[in-house]
CSV table of C-alpha atoms in Angstrom, one decimal:
chain,number,residue,atom,x,y,z
A,1,MET,CA,18.0,-4.6,-36.3
A,2,SER,CA,19.1,-5.6,-32.8
A,3,PRO,CA,16.4,-6.8,-30.3
A,4,TYR,CA,14.9,-4.6,-27.6
A,5,LEU,CA,15.3,-6.3,-24.3
A,6,CYS,CA,14.3,-5.1,-20.8
A,7,LYS,CA,14.5,-7.2,-17.6
A,8,GLY,CA,11.5,-7.2,-15.4
A,9,THR,CA,11.4,-5.7,-11.8
A,10,LYS,CA,8.7,-5.6,-9.1
A,11,SER,CA,7.0,-2.7,-10.8
A,12,THR,CA,8.1,-3.0,-14.4
A,13,PRO,CA,7.5,-5.7,-17.0
A,14,GLU,CA,9.9,-7.9,-18.9
A,15,ILE,CA,10.0,-6.8,-22.6
A,16,ASN,CA,11.4,-8.9,-25.4
A,17,PHE,CA,11.1,-7.5,-28.9
A,18,ASP,CA,13.0,-9.6,-31.4
A,19,ALA,CA,12.9,-8.2,-35.0
A,20,GLN,CA,14.5,-11.3,-36.5
A,21,SER,CA,11.8,-13.7,-35.4
A,22,ALA,CA,9.1,-11.0,-35.4
A,23,HIS,CA,8.0,-12.2,-32.0
A,24,PHE,CA,7.3,-9.7,-29.3
A,25,VAL,CA,6.5,-10.4,-25.7
A,26,ILE,CA,5.6,-8.1,-22.7
A,27,SER,CA,5.1,-10.0,-19.4
A,28,GLY,CA,4.9,-9.4,-15.7
A,29,ARG,CA,3.7,-6.4,-13.7
A,30,SER,CA,3.6,-3.0,-15.3
A,31,MET,CA,3.1,-0.1,-12.8
A,32,PRO,CA,6.0,2.3,-13.2
A,33,GLU,CA,5.5,5.8,-11.8
A,34,ASP,CA,6.3,7.3,-15.1
A,35,ALA,CA,4.9,5.0,-17.7
A,36,TYR,CA,5.5,7.4,-20.6
A,37,GLY,CA,9.2,7.5,-19.7
A,38,PHE,CA,9.4,3.8,-19.2
A,39,TYR,CA,7.9,2.8,-22.6
A,40,LYS,CA,9.5,5.6,-24.6
A,41,ASP,CA,12.4,3.5,-25.9
A,42,ALA,CA,10.3,0.5,-26.6
A,43,ILE,CA,7.9,2.7,-28.6
A,44,SER,CA,10.7,4.3,-30.6
A,45,TRP,CA,12.2,0.9,-31.3
A,46,MET,CA,8.8,-0.2,-32.6
A,47,GLU,CA,8.5,2.8,-34.8
A,48,ASN,CA,11.7,1.7,-36.6
A,49,TYR,CA,10.5,-1.9,-36.8
A,50,ILE,CA,7.2,-1.0,-38.5
A,51,ASP,CA,9.0,0.8,-41.3
A,52,GLN,CA,10.2,-2.6,-42.4
A,53,PRO,CA,8.2,-5.3,-40.7
A,54,GLN,CA,8.6,-9.1,-41.3
A,55,ASP,CA,5.9,-10.9,-43.2
A,56,PHE,CA,4.2,-12.1,-40.0
A,57,THR,CA,4.5,-10.4,-36.6
A,58,ARG,CA,3.2,-11.9,-33.4
A,59,PHE,CA,2.8,-9.8,-30.3
A,60,GLU,CA,2.1,-11.5,-27.0
A,61,ILE,CA,0.9,-9.6,-23.9
A,62,LYS,CA,1.2,-11.6,-20.7
A,63,LEU,CA,0.6,-9.0,-18.1
A,64,GLU,CA,-0.4,-9.9,-14.6
A,65,TYR,CA,-1.2,-6.3,-13.8
A,66,PHE,CA,-0.9,-2.8,-15.2
A,67,ASN,CA,-1.6,0.7,-14.0
A,68,SER,CA,-3.5,3.3,-16.0
A,69,GLY,CA,-0.4,5.0,-17.3
A,70,SER,CA,0.8,1.7,-18.8
A,71,VAL,CA,-2.5,1.0,-20.3
A,72,LYS,CA,-2.1,3.9,-22.6
A,73,GLN,CA,1.5,3.0,-23.6
A,74,VAL,CA,0.6,-0.6,-24.3
A,75,PHE,CA,-2.3,0.7,-26.4
A,76,VAL,CA,0.1,2.9,-28.4
A,77,LEU,CA,2.2,-0.3,-29.1
A,78,LEU,CA,-0.8,-2.2,-30.3
A,79,CYS,CA,-1.9,0.7,-32.6
A,80,MET,CA,1.4,0.2,-34.3
A,81,MET,CA,0.5,-3.4,-35.1
A,82,GLU,CA,-2.5,-1.9,-36.9
A,83,GLU,CA,-0.1,0.1,-39.0
A,84,ILE,CA,1.7,-3.0,-40.0
A,85,LEU,CA,-1.5,-4.4,-41.5
A,86,GLN,CA,-1.8,-1.3,-43.7
A,87,THR,CA,1.5,-2.1,-45.4
A,88,GLY,CA,0.1,-5.4,-46.5
A,89,LYS,CA,2.0,-7.5,-44.0
A,90,GLU,CA,0.4,-9.6,-41.3
A,91,ALA,CA,0.3,-9.1,-37.6
A,92,GLU,CA,-1.5,-10.8,-34.7
A,93,VAL,CA,-1.9,-10.0,-31.0
A,94,ILE,CA,-2.4,-12.6,-28.3
A,95,TRP,CA,-3.6,-11.3,-25.0
A,96,TYR,CA,-3.2,-13.7,-22.2
A,97,TYR,CA,-4.9,-13.7,-18.8
A,98,LYS,CA,-4.7,-16.0,-15.9
A,99,LYS,CA,-7.6,-18.1,-14.9
A,100,GLY,CA,-10.1,-16.1,-12.8
A,101,ASP,CA,-8.4,-12.8,-13.6
A,102,GLU,CA,-11.5,-10.9,-14.8
A,103,LEU,CA,-9.8,-7.6,-14.9
A,104,MET,CA,-7.2,-8.6,-17.5
A,105,HIS,CA,-9.8,-10.5,-19.3
A,106,GLN,CA,-12.1,-7.5,-19.6
A,107,LYS,CA,-9.2,-5.3,-20.6
A,108,GLY,CA,-8.3,-7.7,-23.4
A,109,HIS,CA,-11.8,-7.6,-24.8
A,110,GLU,CA,-12.1,-3.9,-24.5
A,111,PHE,CA,-8.8,-3.5,-26.4
A,112,SER,CA,-9.9,-5.9,-29.2
A,113,LYS,CA,-13.0,-3.8,-29.6
A,114,PHE,CA,-11.1,-0.6,-29.8
A,115,LEU,CA,-8.5,-1.9,-32.3
A,116,ASP,CA,-8.9,-3.2,-35.8
A,117,LEU,CA,-6.6,-6.1,-36.0
A,118,PRO,CA,-6.6,-9.9,-35.3
A,119,MET,CA,-6.5,-10.3,-31.6
A,120,LYS,CA,-7.0,-13.4,-29.5
A,121,VAL,CA,-7.9,-13.1,-25.8
A,122,GLN,CA,-7.0,-16.4,-24.2
A,123,GLU,CA,-6.4,-18.0,-20.8
A,124,ASN,CA,-2.9,-19.3,-20.0
B,1,MET,CA,-15.8,7.3,5.6
B,2,LYS,CA,-16.8,10.9,5.1
B,3,THR,CA,-14.1,13.1,3.5
B,4,ASP,CA,-14.3,15.4,6.6
B,5,GLU,CA,-13.4,12.4,8.8
B,6,VAL,CA,-10.4,11.6,6.7
B,7,TYR,CA,-9.2,15.1,7.0
B,8,GLU,CA,-9.8,15.2,10.7
B,9,PHE,CA,-8.0,11.9,11.2
B,10,TYR,CA,-5.0,13.2,9.2
B,11,SER,CA,-5.0,16.3,11.4
B,12,THR,CA,-4.8,14.3,14.6
B,13,MET,CA,-1.5,12.9,13.4
B,14,ASN,CA,-0.1,16.3,12.6
B,15,GLU,CA,3.1,15.8,14.6
B,16,ASP,CA,3.9,12.4,13.1
B,17,SER,CA,6.3,12.5,10.2
B,18,PHE,CA,5.5,8.8,9.6
B,19,ASN,CA,2.8,6.5,10.9
B,20,LEU,CA,1.9,3.1,9.7
B,21,ILE,CA,-0.9,1.2,11.4
B,22,TYR,CA,-2.4,-2.1,10.7
B,23,LEU,CA,-5.4,-3.4,12.6
B,24,GLY,CA,-6.7,-6.9,12.1
B,25,GLN,CA,-5.5,-10.5,11.9
B,26,PHE,CA,-1.9,-11.3,11.7
B,27,ASP,CA,0.3,-13.9,10.2
B,28,ASP,CA,4.1,-14.4,9.9
B,29,GLU,CA,4.3,-13.2,6.4
B,30,LEU,CA,3.3,-9.7,7.4
B,31,THR,CA,6.5,-9.4,9.4
B,32,SER,CA,8.7,-9.2,6.3
B,33,ILE,CA,6.4,-6.6,4.7
B,34,PHE,CA,6.6,-4.3,7.8
B,35,LEU,CA,10.4,-4.7,7.7
B,36,GLU,CA,10.5,-3.6,4.1
B,37,ILE,CA,8.3,-0.6,4.9
B,38,ASN,CA,10.7,0.3,7.6
B,39,ASP,CA,13.7,-0.2,5.3
B,40,VAL,CA,12.2,2.3,2.8
B,41,ALA,CA,11.2,4.9,5.5
B,42,LYS,CA,14.6,4.9,7.2
B,43,ALA,CA,16.7,4.2,4.1
B,44,ASP,CA,19.3,6.7,5.0
B,45,GLN,CA,19.7,5.8,8.7
B,46,GLY,CA,22.0,2.8,8.8
B,47,SER,CA,22.4,1.4,12.3
B,48,PHE,CA,19.3,3.1,13.6
B,49,LYS,CA,17.3,1.3,10.9
B,50,LYS,CA,18.7,-2.0,12.0
B,51,LYS,CA,17.8,-1.4,15.6
B,52,VAL,CA,14.2,-0.5,14.7
B,53,SER,CA,14.0,-3.5,12.4
B,54,PHE,CA,15.0,-5.8,15.2
B,55,LEU,CA,12.4,-4.3,17.5
B,56,ILE,CA,9.7,-4.5,14.8
B,57,ALA,CA,10.4,-8.2,14.3
B,58,GLU,CA,10.4,-8.8,18.0
B,59,CYS,CA,7.1,-6.9,18.7
B,60,PHE,CA,5.5,-8.6,15.7
B,61,GLN,CA,6.3,-12.1,16.8
B,62,ASN,CA,5.0,-11.1,20.2
B,63,ILE,CA,1.6,-10.4,18.7
B,64,ILE,CA,1.5,-13.7,16.8
B,65,ARG,CA,2.7,-15.7,19.8
B,66,HIS,CA,0.0,-14.3,22.1
B,67,ALA,CA,-2.8,-14.4,19.5
B,68,GLU,CA,-2.5,-18.2,19.2
B,69,ASP,CA,-3.9,-18.6,22.7
B,70,TYR,CA,-7.3,-17.3,21.5
B,71,ASN,CA,-7.6,-18.9,18.1
B,72,GLN,CA,-10.2,-21.3,19.3
B,73,ASP,CA,-12.6,-18.7,20.5
B,74,GLN,CA,-14.5,-17.0,17.8
B,75,TYR,CA,-15.3,-13.8,19.6
B,76,LEU,CA,-11.9,-13.4,21.1
B,77,SER,CA,-10.0,-14.2,18.0
B,78,SER,CA,-12.1,-11.6,16.2
B,79,ILE,CA,-10.9,-8.7,18.4
B,80,PRO,CA,-8.5,-6.9,16.1
B,81,LYS,CA,-4.8,-6.7,17.0
B,82,MET,CA,-2.9,-3.6,16.3
B,83,PHE,CA,0.6,-3.0,15.0
B,84,MET,CA,1.8,0.6,14.8
B,85,VAL,CA,5.1,2.1,13.8
B,86,ARG,CA,5.2,5.8,14.4
B,87,ASP,CA,7.9,8.6,14.1
B,88,LYS,CA,7.1,11.6,16.2
B,89,GLY,CA,9.7,14.3,16.6
B,90,HIS,CA,12.9,12.5,17.5
B,91,ILE,CA,11.2,9.5,19.1
B,92,HIS,CA,10.1,6.5,17.2
B,93,HIS,CA,7.4,4.2,18.6
B,94,ILE,CA,6.3,0.7,18.0
B,95,VAL,CA,2.9,-0.1,19.5
B,96,THR,CA,1.3,-3.6,19.7
B,97,THR,CA,-1.8,-5.0,21.4
B,98,ASN,CA,-2.6,-8.4,22.6
B,99,LEU,CA,-5.2,-9.9,25.0
B,100,ILE,CA,-4.3,-10.7,28.5
B,101,HIS,CA,-6.1,-12.3,31.5
B,102,ASN,CA,-7.0,-9.7,34.1
B,103,ARG,CA,-5.4,-11.7,36.8
B,104,GLN,CA,-2.1,-11.5,35.0
B,105,LYS,CA,-2.2,-7.7,34.7
B,106,GLU,CA,-0.5,-7.0,38.0
B,107,GLU,CA,2.4,-9.5,37.4
B,108,LEU,CA,3.0,-8.1,33.9
B,109,ALA,CA,2.9,-4.5,35.2
B,110,ASN,CA,5.4,-5.4,37.9
B,111,SER,CA,7.8,-7.1,35.5
B,112,ILE,CA,7.8,-4.2,33.2
B,113,GLY,CA,8.1,-1.9,36.2
B,114,SER,CA,11.2,-3.7,37.4
B,115,LEU,CA,13.0,-2.7,34.2
B,116,GLN,CA,12.2,1.0,34.5
B,117,ASN,CA,14.9,3.5,35.3
B,118,LEU,CA,17.7,1.0,34.8
B,119,SER,CA,21.1,1.8,33.2
B,120,ARG,CA,22.4,-0.1,30.2
B,121,GLU,CA,24.7,-2.1,32.4
B,122,GLU,CA,22.0,-3.1,34.9
B,123,LEU,CA,19.7,-4.2,32.0
B,124,LYS,CA,22.6,-6.3,30.7
B,125,GLU,CA,23.1,-7.9,34.1
B,126,ILE,CA,19.4,-8.8,34.3
B,127,TYR,CA,19.5,-10.2,30.9
B,128,LEU,CA,22.4,-12.4,31.6
B,129,ASN,CA,20.8,-13.5,34.9
B,130,ALA,CA,17.6,-14.4,33.1
B,131,LEU,CA,19.6,-16.4,30.5
B,132,ALA,CA,21.5,-18.3,33.2
B,133,ASN,CA,18.5,-19.1,35.3
B,134,ASN,CA,16.7,-20.3,32.3
B,135,GLN,CA,13.8,-18.3,33.5
B,136,ARG,CA,10.8,-19.3,31.6
B,137,THR,CA,7.2,-18.3,31.6
B,138,GLU,CA,4.6,-20.6,30.2
B,139,LYS,CA,5.0,-18.8,26.8
B,140,GLY,CA,8.7,-19.6,26.7
B,141,GLY,CA,11.1,-16.7,27.1
B,142,ALA,CA,8.6,-13.9,27.3
B,143,GLY,CA,10.6,-12.4,30.1
B,144,LEU,CA,13.7,-12.4,28.0
B,145,GLY,CA,11.8,-10.8,25.1
B,146,LEU,CA,10.8,-7.8,27.3
B,147,ILE,CA,14.3,-7.4,28.7
B,148,GLU,CA,15.7,-7.5,25.1
B,149,MET,CA,13.2,-4.8,24.0
B,150,ALA,CA,14.2,-2.6,26.9
B,151,ARG,CA,17.9,-3.1,26.1
B,152,LYS,CA,17.6,-2.3,22.4
B,153,SER,CA,15.4,0.7,22.8
B,154,GLY,CA,17.2,2.0,25.9
B,155,SER,CA,14.2,2.0,28.3
B,156,ALA,CA,11.3,-0.2,29.5
B,157,PRO,CA,8.3,0.0,27.2
B,158,SER,CA,5.3,2.1,28.3
B,159,PHE,CA,2.0,0.3,28.5
B,160,ASP,CA,-1.7,0.4,29.3
B,161,PHE,CA,-4.6,-2.0,29.8
B,162,GLN,CA,-8.1,-1.6,28.4
B,163,GLU,CA,-10.6,-3.9,29.9
B,164,ILE,CA,-12.8,-5.9,27.4
B,165,THR,CA,-14.6,-8.3,29.6
B,166,SER,CA,-14.5,-9.2,33.3
B,167,GLU,CA,-11.8,-11.7,32.4
B,168,LEU,CA,-9.8,-10.1,29.7
B,169,SER,CA,-8.1,-6.9,28.8
B,170,ASN,CA,-6.3,-5.5,25.8
B,171,PHE,CA,-2.7,-4.9,26.6
B,172,PHE,CA,-1.1,-1.9,24.8
B,173,MET,CA,2.7,-2.0,24.7
B,174,GLN,CA,4.7,0.9,23.3
B,175,VAL,CA,8.4,0.6,22.7
B,176,ASN,CA,10.0,4.1,22.6
B,177,ILE,CA,13.2,4.5,20.6
B,178,PRO,CA,15.0,7.8,20.6
B,179,GLU,CA,17.0,8.8,17.5
B,180,LYS,CA,20.7,8.8,17.6
B,181,GLY,CA,22.0,12.0,19.2
B,182,PHE,CA,18.7,12.6,21.1
B,183,GLU,CA,19.9,14.2,24.3
B,184,GLY,CA,16.9,15.0,26.4
B,185,PRO,CA,15.3,12.5,28.8
B,186,LEU,CA,12.1,10.7,27.7
B,187,THR,CA,9.3,12.6,29.4
B,188,ASP,CA,6.0,11.1,30.4
B,189,GLU,CA,4.3,13.0,27.7
B,190,THR,CA,6.5,11.6,24.9
B,191,VAL,CA,6.1,8.0,25.9
B,192,ALA,CA,2.4,8.2,26.8
B,193,VAL,CA,0.3,5.5,25.2
B,194,ASP,CA,-3.0,7.5,25.2
B,195,SER,CA,-2.9,8.5,21.7
B,196,ALA,CA,-2.3,5.0,20.4
B,197,VAL,CA,-5.2,3.8,22.5
B,198,GLU,CA,-7.4,6.5,21.0
B,199,ILE,CA,-6.3,5.6,17.5
B,200,TYR,CA,-7.0,1.9,18.1
B,201,GLN,CA,-10.6,2.8,19.3
B,202,LYS,CA,-11.2,5.1,16.4
B,203,MET,CA,-10.0,2.4,13.9
B,204,GLN,CA,-12.0,-0.3,15.6
B,205,ASP,CA,-15.2,1.8,15.6
B,206,ASP,CA,-14.8,2.7,11.9
B,207,GLY,CA,-13.6,-0.6,10.7
B,208,ILE,CA,-10.3,0.9,9.6
B,209,ILE,CA,-7.7,-1.8,8.9
B,210,LEU,CA,-4.8,0.1,7.4
B,211,VAL,CA,-3.4,3.6,7.8
B,212,GLN,CA,-0.3,5.1,6.4
B,213,LYS,CA,0.7,8.7,6.9
B,214,GLY,CA,4.0,9.8,5.5
B,215,ASP,CA,5.8,9.9,2.3
B,216,PHE,CA,4.3,8.4,-0.9
B,217,SER,CA,7.2,7.8,-3.2
B,218,GLN,CA,7.1,4.9,-5.6
B,219,ASP,CA,9.4,2.9,-3.3
B,220,SER,CA,7.2,3.3,-0.3
B,221,ILE,CA,4.0,2.3,-2.0
B,222,LEU,CA,5.1,-1.1,-3.2
B,223,PRO,CA,5.2,-2.7,0.3
B,224,LEU,CA,1.9,-1.1,1.1
B,225,ILE,CA,0.4,-2.8,-1.9
B,226,GLN,CA,1.8,-6.1,-0.6
B,227,LEU,CA,0.3,-5.4,2.8
B,228,PHE,CA,-3.1,-4.8,1.3
B,229,GLU,CA,-2.8,-8.0,-0.8
B,230,GLY,CA,-1.9,-9.9,2.4
B,231,ASN,CA,-5.0,-8.6,4.1
B,232,LEU,CA,-7.2,-9.6,1.2
B,233,ASP,CA,-5.7,-13.1,1.3
B,234,LEU,CA,-6.4,-13.4,5.0
B,235,MET,CA,-10.0,-12.2,4.6
B,236,ALA,CA,-10.5,-14.8,1.9
B,237,SER,CA,-11.9,-12.5,-0.7
B,238,ASN,CA,-12.5,-13.8,-4.2
B,239,VAL,CA,-9.9,-13.3,-6.8
B,240,ILE,CA,-12.0,-11.0,-9.0
B,241,PHE,CA,-12.6,-8.6,-6.2
B,242,LYS,CA,-9.0,-8.7,-5.1
B,243,LYS,CA,-7.7,-7.7,-8.6
B,244,LYS,CA,-10.2,-4.8,-8.8
B,245,ALA,CA,-9.3,-3.6,-5.3
B,246,LEU,CA,-5.6,-3.7,-6.0
B,247,TYR,CA,-6.1,-1.9,-9.3
B,248,VAL,CA,-7.9,1.0,-7.6
B,249,LEU,CA,-5.5,1.1,-4.7
B,250,ILE,CA,-2.5,1.4,-7.0
B,251,GLU,CA,-4.1,4.2,-9.0
B,252,MET,CA,-4.9,6.1,-5.9
B,253,LEU,CA,-1.5,5.7,-4.5
B,254,GLN,CA,0.2,6.6,-7.7
B,255,ASN,CA,-2.0,9.7,-8.0
B,256,ILE,CA,-0.3,10.9,-4.8
B,257,THR,CA,3.1,10.0,-6.1
B,258,ARG,CA,2.6,11.7,-9.4
B,259,HIS,CA,0.6,14.8,-8.5
B,260,SER,CA,1.1,15.7,-4.8
B,261,ASN,CA,2.9,18.9,-3.8
B,262,GLU,CA,6.0,18.2,-1.9
B,263,ILE,CA,6.1,19.6,1.7
B,264,ASP,CA,9.6,19.5,3.2
B,265,ASN,CA,10.8,17.4,0.2
B,266,ARG,CA,8.3,14.7,0.8
B,267,LYS,CA,5.1,13.7,-0.9
B,268,GLN,CA,3.1,13.8,2.2
B,269,GLY,CA,-0.3,12.3,2.5
B,270,ILE,CA,-2.5,9.7,4.0
B,271,LEU,CA,-4.0,6.4,3.0
B,272,ILE,CA,-6.8,4.8,4.9
B,273,VAL,CA,-8.4,1.5,4.1
B,274,SER,CA,-11.5,0.3,5.9
B,275,ARG,CA,-13.5,-2.8,5.7
B,276,ARG,CA,-17.2,-2.7,6.4
B,277,GLU,CA,-19.3,-5.3,8.1
B,278,ASP,CA,-20.7,-6.4,4.8
B,279,GLY,CA,-17.2,-7.1,3.5
B,280,GLU,CA,-17.1,-4.0,1.4
B,281,TYR,CA,-13.8,-2.1,1.3
B,282,GLU,CA,-13.4,1.7,1.3
B,283,ILE,CA,-10.2,3.4,0.3
B,284,SER,CA,-9.5,7.0,1.1
B,285,THR,CA,-6.5,9.1,0.3
B,286,GLY,CA,-5.5,12.6,1.2
B,287,ASN,CA,-2.6,14.7,-0.2
B,288,TYR,CA,-1.5,18.3,-0.9
B,289,LEU,CA,-2.1,20.1,-4.1
B,290,SER,CA,-1.5,23.6,-5.4
B,291,ALA,CA,-4.7,25.6,-5.9
B,292,GLU,CA,-4.2,25.5,-9.6
B,293,ARG,CA,-3.9,21.7,-9.8
B,294,ALA,CA,-6.8,21.4,-7.4
B,295,GLU,CA,-8.9,23.4,-9.8
B,296,VAL,CA,-8.0,21.2,-12.8
B,297,LEU,CA,-8.6,18.0,-10.8
B,298,LYS,CA,-11.9,19.2,-9.5
B,299,ASN,CA,-13.1,20.0,-13.0
B,300,ASN,CA,-11.9,16.6,-14.3
B,301,LEU,CA,-13.7,14.8,-11.4
B,302,ASP,CA,-16.9,16.8,-11.8
B,303,GLU,CA,-17.0,15.9,-15.4
B,304,ILE,CA,-16.8,12.1,-15.0
B,305,VAL,CA,-18.3,11.4,-11.5
B,306,ASP,CA,-21.9,11.3,-12.6
B,307,LEU,CA,-21.4,9.5,-15.9
B,308,ASP,CA,-23.0,6.1,-16.4
B,309,LYS,CA,-21.2,3.0,-17.5
B,310,ILE,CA,-21.5,3.7,-21.2
B,311,GLY,CA,-20.4,7.3,-20.7
B,312,LEU,CA,-17.4,6.2,-18.8
B,313,THR,CA,-16.3,3.7,-21.4
B,314,LYS,CA,-16.7,6.4,-24.1
B,315,LYS,CA,-14.6,8.8,-22.0
B,316,TYR,CA,-12.0,6.0,-21.5
B,317,LYS,CA,-11.7,5.4,-25.2
B,318,GLU,CA,-11.3,9.1,-25.9
B,319,GLN,CA,-8.4,9.4,-23.4
B,320,LEU,CA,-6.8,6.2,-24.8
B,321,MET,CA,-6.8,7.6,-28.3
B,322,ARG,CA,-5.4,11.0,-27.2
B,323,PRO,CA,-1.7,11.4,-28.0
B,324,SER,CA,0.5,10.9,-24.9
B,325,GLU,CA,2.0,13.9,-23.2
B,326,GLU,CA,5.1,13.6,-21.3
B,327,GLY,CA,4.6,12.9,-17.6
B,328,ALA,CA,0.8,13.3,-17.9
B,329,GLY,CA,-1.2,10.7,-16.0
B,330,ALA,CA,-3.5,10.5,-19.0
B,331,GLY,CA,-6.6,11.0,-17.0
B,332,ILE,CA,-7.3,7.3,-17.5
B,333,GLY,CA,-6.6,6.7,-13.8
B,334,LEU,CA,-9.5,8.7,-12.6
B,335,ILE,CA,-11.9,7.2,-15.1
B,336,GLU,CA,-10.7,3.7,-14.1
B,337,ILE,CA,-11.3,4.5,-10.4
B,338,CYS,CA,-14.8,5.6,-11.3
B,339,ARG,CA,-15.5,2.5,-13.4
B,340,ASN,CA,-14.5,0.2,-10.6
B,341,SER,CA,-16.2,2.0,-7.7
B,342,THR,CA,-19.5,0.6,-6.5
B,343,GLU,CA,-20.8,4.0,-5.4
B,344,ARG,CA,-20.4,7.6,-6.5
B,345,LEU,CA,-16.9,9.0,-5.6
B,346,ASN,CA,-16.7,11.3,-2.6
B,347,TYR,CA,-14.1,14.1,-2.8
B,348,ASN,CA,-13.4,17.4,-1.2
B,349,PHE,CA,-10.7,20.1,-1.2
B,350,TYR,CA,-9.7,21.7,2.1
B,351,ASN,CA,-7.9,25.1,2.3
B,352,ILE,CA,-4.5,24.9,4.0
B,353,GLU,CA,-2.9,28.1,2.8
B,354,ASP,CA,-3.6,30.6,0.0
B,355,ASP,CA,-2.1,28.4,-2.7
B,356,LEU,CA,-2.3,25.1,-1.0
B,357,LYS,CA,-5.2,22.6,-0.7
B,358,PHE,CA,-5.6,19.2,0.9
B,359,PHE,CA,-7.4,16.8,-1.5
B,360,VAL,CA,-9.4,13.9,-0.1
B,361,LEU,CA,-10.8,11.1,-2.2
B,362,ASN,CA,-13.0,8.3,-1.0
B,363,VAL,CA,-13.8,5.2,-3.0
B,364,LYS,CA,-16.1,2.3,-2.2
B,365,LEU,CA,-15.4,-1.2,-3.6
């Protein structure tokens, strides 16, 4: 499976999903006008991946900022990590926030409450 | 700000196809943001865009240069300075303010007056003369700056003085730039500064720091966000507040981008940001909606506006779990605005035509 790569812009994040190493990263600012359209390909890529996931998948979120539309799409991606756990394989989410960024800190905690999977919220 | 006041303010700028006003403290970094906004607004107007950009930079530096004189005095440096870029009919205007000693008023009025009613060639001659004579005021080349503005825009700027104290006045200068192909002469009415003075006073009275009327496409909102970030930096707000304020601002702007009805192919609307004495910010937006959309939105708002924290979190989770629909804004945006607002949201819908409403939303932070 070839990796899913997407370069960042002023309003969209950098996405780097590598199936081989089972290491996924989303970083930067995410505020596309049409978040559903922007994340569509990443989400369908992920649907394929979770059919045959690696033994241990690590998903890192390093967002500086996201809009409400992106919140939902990122949530969909994280829900897919939950599905990996159901196949007996392992998955972990690390949610980074910058020092003093209470908004991303809060969001991380909120998400970890809503989701049933190992999730670390940590400063970077 | 009451929703009625937002609507009223919007209505006073009815003839403006675009208007961007910033009132407050200035630093050099803001210049590039204004240039970017101009780039987006006039993306399809090649050489005219360049001309306006040049004048924006010149006017902006003018404000900064003159503001330095009063940095030492707390009261004087707190008097807000205004920068306005405004497109009205076929004339584009750039308006700036700066403080000036009353005793210099006459000299300044005379030097602008000497540039009036001159042809392109005559202006060029004066410019070359000024260069050759190395004519310098104490501010270094202010004379040249004025001549250059008149040359680029095709006429001497219009101006007005508003006395502040027995020693000082606010000097309003308005550069008037006709669009390419504009035939008619500039009438007194089209170059009048009155309306800019009125807007300045209204903004100062209400603590308004930023206004944009015009198109709210995704491209045009990015520099606005930067401008707001810049103001928060200058006002030395804390980081937590800054993030929250930005979050809400972006949601409100993108609501216009996503849901607004297009009028003449543009997502027309208004953004007003004000800063109250206690440091609290208020963000208001206004935009057009079809009656049907307005109805849906009103129901959504009525449903969440009186919920408490727990109720909102519950609602938020519900929306998060709902399957995505194509293009839908997920409703999460409104809930997030509610969660971050310090007071109950104010909103109202005004009738424009049978099937068209103007929606105003006011949020306190």
